[in-house]
XYZ file of C-alpha atoms in Angstrom:
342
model
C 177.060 136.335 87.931
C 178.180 134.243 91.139
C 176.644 135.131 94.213
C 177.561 132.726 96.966
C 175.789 131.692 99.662
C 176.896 134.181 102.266
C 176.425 136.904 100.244
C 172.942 135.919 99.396
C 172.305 135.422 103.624
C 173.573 139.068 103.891
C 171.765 140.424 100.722
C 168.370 138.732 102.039
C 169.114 139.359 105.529
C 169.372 143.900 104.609
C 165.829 143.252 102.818
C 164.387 141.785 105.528
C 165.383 144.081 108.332
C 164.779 147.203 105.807
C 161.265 145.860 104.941
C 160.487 145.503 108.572
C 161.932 149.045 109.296
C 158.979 149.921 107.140
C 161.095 151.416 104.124
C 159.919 150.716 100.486
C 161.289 148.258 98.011
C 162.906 151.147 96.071
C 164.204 153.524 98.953
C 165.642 149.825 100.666
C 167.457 148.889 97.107
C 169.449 152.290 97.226
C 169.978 151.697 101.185
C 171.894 148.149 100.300
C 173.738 149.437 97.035
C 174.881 152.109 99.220
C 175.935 150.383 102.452
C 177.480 147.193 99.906
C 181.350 147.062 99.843
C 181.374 143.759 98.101
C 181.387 144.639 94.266
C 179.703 141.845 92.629
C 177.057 141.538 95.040
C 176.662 145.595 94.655
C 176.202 145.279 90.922
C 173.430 142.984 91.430
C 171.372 145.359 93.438
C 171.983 148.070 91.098
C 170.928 145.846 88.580
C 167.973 144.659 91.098
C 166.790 148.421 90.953
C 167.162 148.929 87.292
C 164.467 145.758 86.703
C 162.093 147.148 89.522
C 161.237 149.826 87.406
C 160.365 147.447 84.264
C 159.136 144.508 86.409
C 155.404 144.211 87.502
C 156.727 142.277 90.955
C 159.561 141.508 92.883
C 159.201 137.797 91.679
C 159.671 138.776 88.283
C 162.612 141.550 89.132
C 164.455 138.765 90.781
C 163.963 136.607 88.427
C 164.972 139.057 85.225
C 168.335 139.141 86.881
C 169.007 135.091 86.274
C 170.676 134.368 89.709
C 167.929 133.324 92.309
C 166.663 129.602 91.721
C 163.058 128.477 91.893
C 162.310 128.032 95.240
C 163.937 132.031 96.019
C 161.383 133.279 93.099
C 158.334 131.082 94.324
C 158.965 132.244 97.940
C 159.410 136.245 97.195
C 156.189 135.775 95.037
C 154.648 133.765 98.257
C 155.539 136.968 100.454
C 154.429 139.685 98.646
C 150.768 137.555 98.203
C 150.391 137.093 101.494
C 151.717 140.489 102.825
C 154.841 138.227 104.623
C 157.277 139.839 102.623
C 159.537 140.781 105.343
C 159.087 137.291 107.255
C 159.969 135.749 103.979
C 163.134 137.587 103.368
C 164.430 137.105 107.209
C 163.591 133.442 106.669
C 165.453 132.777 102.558
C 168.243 134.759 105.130
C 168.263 131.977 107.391
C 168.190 129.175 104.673
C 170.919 130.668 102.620
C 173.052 130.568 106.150
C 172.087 127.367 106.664
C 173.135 126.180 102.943
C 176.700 128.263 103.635
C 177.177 126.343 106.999
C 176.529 122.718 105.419
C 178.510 123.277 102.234
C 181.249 124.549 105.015
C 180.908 121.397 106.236
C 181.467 119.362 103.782
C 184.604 121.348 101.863
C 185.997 120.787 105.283
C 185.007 117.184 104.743
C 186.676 117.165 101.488
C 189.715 119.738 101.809
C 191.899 117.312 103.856
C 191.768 114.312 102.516
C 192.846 116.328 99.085
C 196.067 118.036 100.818
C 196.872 114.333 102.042
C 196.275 113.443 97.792
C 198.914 115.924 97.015
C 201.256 115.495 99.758
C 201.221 111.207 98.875
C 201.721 112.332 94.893
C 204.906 114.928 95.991
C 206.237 112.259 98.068
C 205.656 109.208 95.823
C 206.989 111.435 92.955
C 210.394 112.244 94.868
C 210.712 108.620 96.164
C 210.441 107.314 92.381
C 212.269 109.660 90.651
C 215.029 110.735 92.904
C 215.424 108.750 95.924
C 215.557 105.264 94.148
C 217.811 105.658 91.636
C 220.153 107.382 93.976
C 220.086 104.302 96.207
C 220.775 102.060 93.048
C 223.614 103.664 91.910
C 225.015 103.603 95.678
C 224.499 99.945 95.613
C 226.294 99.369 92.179
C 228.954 101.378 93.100
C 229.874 99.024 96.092
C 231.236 96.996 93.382
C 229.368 93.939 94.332
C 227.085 91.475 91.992
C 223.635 91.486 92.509
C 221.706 88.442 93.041
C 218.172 87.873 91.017
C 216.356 88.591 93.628
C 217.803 91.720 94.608
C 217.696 93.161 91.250
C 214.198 92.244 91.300
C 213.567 93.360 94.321
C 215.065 96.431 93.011
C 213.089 96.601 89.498
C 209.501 95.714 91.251
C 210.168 98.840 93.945
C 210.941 101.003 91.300
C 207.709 100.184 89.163
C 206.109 100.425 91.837
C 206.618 103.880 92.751
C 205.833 104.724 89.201
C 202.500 103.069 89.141
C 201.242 104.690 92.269
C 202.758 107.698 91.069
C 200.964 107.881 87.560
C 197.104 106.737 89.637
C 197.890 109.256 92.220
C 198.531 112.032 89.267
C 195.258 110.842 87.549
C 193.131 111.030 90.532
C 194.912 114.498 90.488
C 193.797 115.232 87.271
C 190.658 114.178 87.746
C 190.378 116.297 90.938
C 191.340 119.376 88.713
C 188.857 119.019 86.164
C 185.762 118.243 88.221
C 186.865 121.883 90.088
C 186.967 123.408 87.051
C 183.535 121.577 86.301
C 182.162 123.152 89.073
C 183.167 126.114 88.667
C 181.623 126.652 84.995
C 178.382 125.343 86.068
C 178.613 128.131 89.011
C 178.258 125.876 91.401
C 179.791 124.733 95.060
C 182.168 121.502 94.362
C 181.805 120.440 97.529
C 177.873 119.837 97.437
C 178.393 118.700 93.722
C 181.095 116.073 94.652
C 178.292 115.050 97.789
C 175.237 114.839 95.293
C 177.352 112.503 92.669
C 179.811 110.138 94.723
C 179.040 107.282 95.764
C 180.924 107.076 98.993
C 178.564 109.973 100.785
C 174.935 108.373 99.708
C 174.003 108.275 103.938
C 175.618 111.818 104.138
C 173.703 113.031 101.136
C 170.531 111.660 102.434
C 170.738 112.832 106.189
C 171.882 116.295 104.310
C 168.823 116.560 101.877
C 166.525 115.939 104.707
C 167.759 118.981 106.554
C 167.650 120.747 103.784
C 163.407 119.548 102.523
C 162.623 119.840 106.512
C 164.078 123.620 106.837
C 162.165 124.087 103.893
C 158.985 123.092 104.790
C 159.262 124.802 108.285
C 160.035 128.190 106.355
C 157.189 127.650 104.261
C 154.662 126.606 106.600
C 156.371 129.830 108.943
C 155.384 131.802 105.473
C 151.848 131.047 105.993
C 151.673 128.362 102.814
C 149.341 125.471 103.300
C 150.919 122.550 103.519
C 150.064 120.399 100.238
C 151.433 123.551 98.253
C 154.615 124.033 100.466
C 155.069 120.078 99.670
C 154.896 121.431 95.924
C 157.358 123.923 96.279
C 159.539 121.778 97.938
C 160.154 119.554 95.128
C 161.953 122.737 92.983
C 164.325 122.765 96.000
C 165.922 119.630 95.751
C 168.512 118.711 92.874
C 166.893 115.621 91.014
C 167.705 112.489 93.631
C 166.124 109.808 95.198
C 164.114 111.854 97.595
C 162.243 113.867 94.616
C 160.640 110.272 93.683
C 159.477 110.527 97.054
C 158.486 113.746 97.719
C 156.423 114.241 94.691
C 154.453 110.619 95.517
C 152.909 112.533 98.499
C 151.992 115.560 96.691
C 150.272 113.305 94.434
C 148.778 111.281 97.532
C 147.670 114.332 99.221
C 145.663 115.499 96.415
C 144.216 112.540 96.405
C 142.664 113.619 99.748
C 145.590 111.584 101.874
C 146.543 113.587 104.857
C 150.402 114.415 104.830
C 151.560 111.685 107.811
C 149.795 109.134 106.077
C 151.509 110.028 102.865
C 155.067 110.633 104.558
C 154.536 106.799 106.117
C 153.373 105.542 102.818
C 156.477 106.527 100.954
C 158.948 106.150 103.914
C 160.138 109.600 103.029
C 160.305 110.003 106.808
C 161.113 107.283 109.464
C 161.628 105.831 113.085
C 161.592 108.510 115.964
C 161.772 111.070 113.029
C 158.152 110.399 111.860
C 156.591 109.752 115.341
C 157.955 113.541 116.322
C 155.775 114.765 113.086
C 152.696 112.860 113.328
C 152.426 114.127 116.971
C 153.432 117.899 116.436
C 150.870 117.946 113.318
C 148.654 116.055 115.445
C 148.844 118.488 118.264
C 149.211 121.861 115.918
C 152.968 122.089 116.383
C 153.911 121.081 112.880
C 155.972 124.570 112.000
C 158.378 123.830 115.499
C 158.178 120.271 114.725
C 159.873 120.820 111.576
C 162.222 123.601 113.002
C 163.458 121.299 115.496
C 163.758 117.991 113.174
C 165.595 120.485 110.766
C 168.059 121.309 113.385
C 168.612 117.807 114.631
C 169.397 116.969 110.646
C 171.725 119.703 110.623
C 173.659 118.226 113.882
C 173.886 114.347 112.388
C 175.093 115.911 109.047
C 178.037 117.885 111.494
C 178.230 114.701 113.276
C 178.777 112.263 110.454
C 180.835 114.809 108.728
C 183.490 114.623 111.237
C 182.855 111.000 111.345
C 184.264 110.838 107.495
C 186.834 113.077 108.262
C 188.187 110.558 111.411
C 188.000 107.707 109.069
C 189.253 109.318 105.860
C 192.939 110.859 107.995
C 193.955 107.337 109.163
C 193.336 105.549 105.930
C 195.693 108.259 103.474
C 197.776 108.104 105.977
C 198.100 104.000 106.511
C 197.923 103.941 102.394
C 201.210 106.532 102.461
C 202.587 104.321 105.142
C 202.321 101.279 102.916
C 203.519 102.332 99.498
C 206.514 103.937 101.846
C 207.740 100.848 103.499
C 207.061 98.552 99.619
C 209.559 101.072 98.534
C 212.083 100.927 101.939
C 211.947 97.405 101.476
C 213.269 97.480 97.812
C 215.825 99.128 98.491
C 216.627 97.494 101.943
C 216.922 93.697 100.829
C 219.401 94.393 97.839
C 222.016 96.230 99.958
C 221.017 93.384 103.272
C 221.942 90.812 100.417
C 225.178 92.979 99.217
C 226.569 93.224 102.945
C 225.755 89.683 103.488
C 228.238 88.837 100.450
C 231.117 90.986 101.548
């Protein structure tokens, strides 16, 4: 079962409001199957309430459906030990809104420089395959000879249009498999594409900040000390470069390090960034401090998003520009060197 990430800010968003209405768990789970339009996300609460009744905790009923990762199970268990239940729920609403709004991000990132992909493969395709050999039969038909270097002129335009067609279908191809890659491992190909290309590393970084300092400020929101909201961090994060870092501070605070010590040691924070947490922890501010970092994150990652997507437009379009006028010029110099003959 698929749940996306709006669906999971609307199912968590019903608990939380339901919870702090005062219902029960069981009373709220027929409350949401019954106000649910959406089918799949209806047959998970149904299924929800069927595990209640086996399941000694709403951890484990979660978890018995297979849907929720981790850090959702670790944080419903968190709630219902600390009597935050409803505080919890509101706040996995606001992360799972927060997840929705950067993966909208960056498929927007992503979606336009693909159309451009398939608009330079129909237009290579049609230049190679229709336009060219159109123009060489006009200029055979005119009855003159063509000099070596026209017909070679001729012969190079038409190769290539062939070569960029056949790398423009492959990076088609590949485009189509790594969607349907996504799509059986169930999850986003946007935020798979960002986690595993090369191109994005700064965007991936500046992005998996937002997403361990929202974290932390929900946790620490929660009520969880912060050495074990470090800890539960680190089942957030898909295995990258900042999980090296992250989990070299859990180790340091156990150690009896304090956390902006730690953070400095392993860089895992910098510049303005870690000045605005040693002071808020400093000064007891640490939960806003995080809240407000988070949101800055979120802003650079819009920011830098758009950036790509300025840089990316021009480039397709200069590249499409350029295979264009090889092509024009093929078929240009053979008929300037056929009307210079007449």
């Amino acid at each position: 079962m698929n749940i996306n990430m709006q669906s999971r800010h609307m199912l968590f968003l019903q608990f939380g409001l339901i919870l702090q209405a005062g219902y029960g768990l069981e009373q709220g789970l027929h409350l949401i199957a019954e106000q649910l339009d959406e089918q799949e996300l209806k047959t998970l609460v149904c299924r929800l309430n069927e595990e209640r009744e086996k399941q000694p905790t709403l951890a484990d009923t979660f978890a018995a459906c297979e849907v929720f990762d981790d850090f959702t199970i670790h944080m419903i268990s968190i709630g219902e030990i600390s009597g935050n239940l409803d505080e919890v729920m509101l706040s996995l609403a606001d992360y799972y809104q927060r997840m929705d709004e950067m993966s909208n991000q960056l498929r927007q990132a992503l979606s336009y420089p693909m159309i451009l992909l398939l608009m330079m493969l129909c237009v290579v395709g049609v230049v190679a395959w229709k336009v060219l050999p159109l123009f060489q039969d006009v200029l055979r038909s005119l009855g003159s000879d063509l000099s070596t270097q026209a017909v070679m002129f001729m012969q190079f335009g038409r190769i290539f249009s062939m070569a960029v067609f056949g790398l423009l279908l492959l990076l088609t191809a590949g485009l189509i498999v790594f969607l349907l890659y996504a799509k059986r491992q169930k999850e986003d190909a946007a935020t798979l594409f960002l986690f595993h290309s090369p191109f994005f590393k700064k965007l991936r970084h500046i992005s998996l900040l937002a997403q361990l300092t929202y974290a932390l400020a929900m946790l620490l929101r929660s009520g969880i000390d912060l050495r074990e909201a470090m800890q539960y961090a680190c089942s957030l994060l898909p295995n990258c470069e900042i999980i090296d870092k992250l989990q070299a501070c859990v180790q340091g605070m156990n150690e009896g390090a304090s956390f902006c010590d730690v953070i400095r040691k392993e860089q895992l924070y910098e510049g303005l960034a870690l000045n605005l947490i040693e002071i808020g922890f400093t000064s007891g501010k640490g939960e806003a401090v995080m809240q407000q970092l988070s949101d800055e994150y979120q802003q650079e990652v819009s920011h830098k998003t758009e950036h790509y997507l300025n840089v990316i437009e021009p480039i397709i379009v200069l590249l499409l520009a350029v295979i264009i006028g090889v092509v024009l010029l093929s078929i240009m110099l053979p008929l300037v060197s056929i009307l210079s003959s007449l």
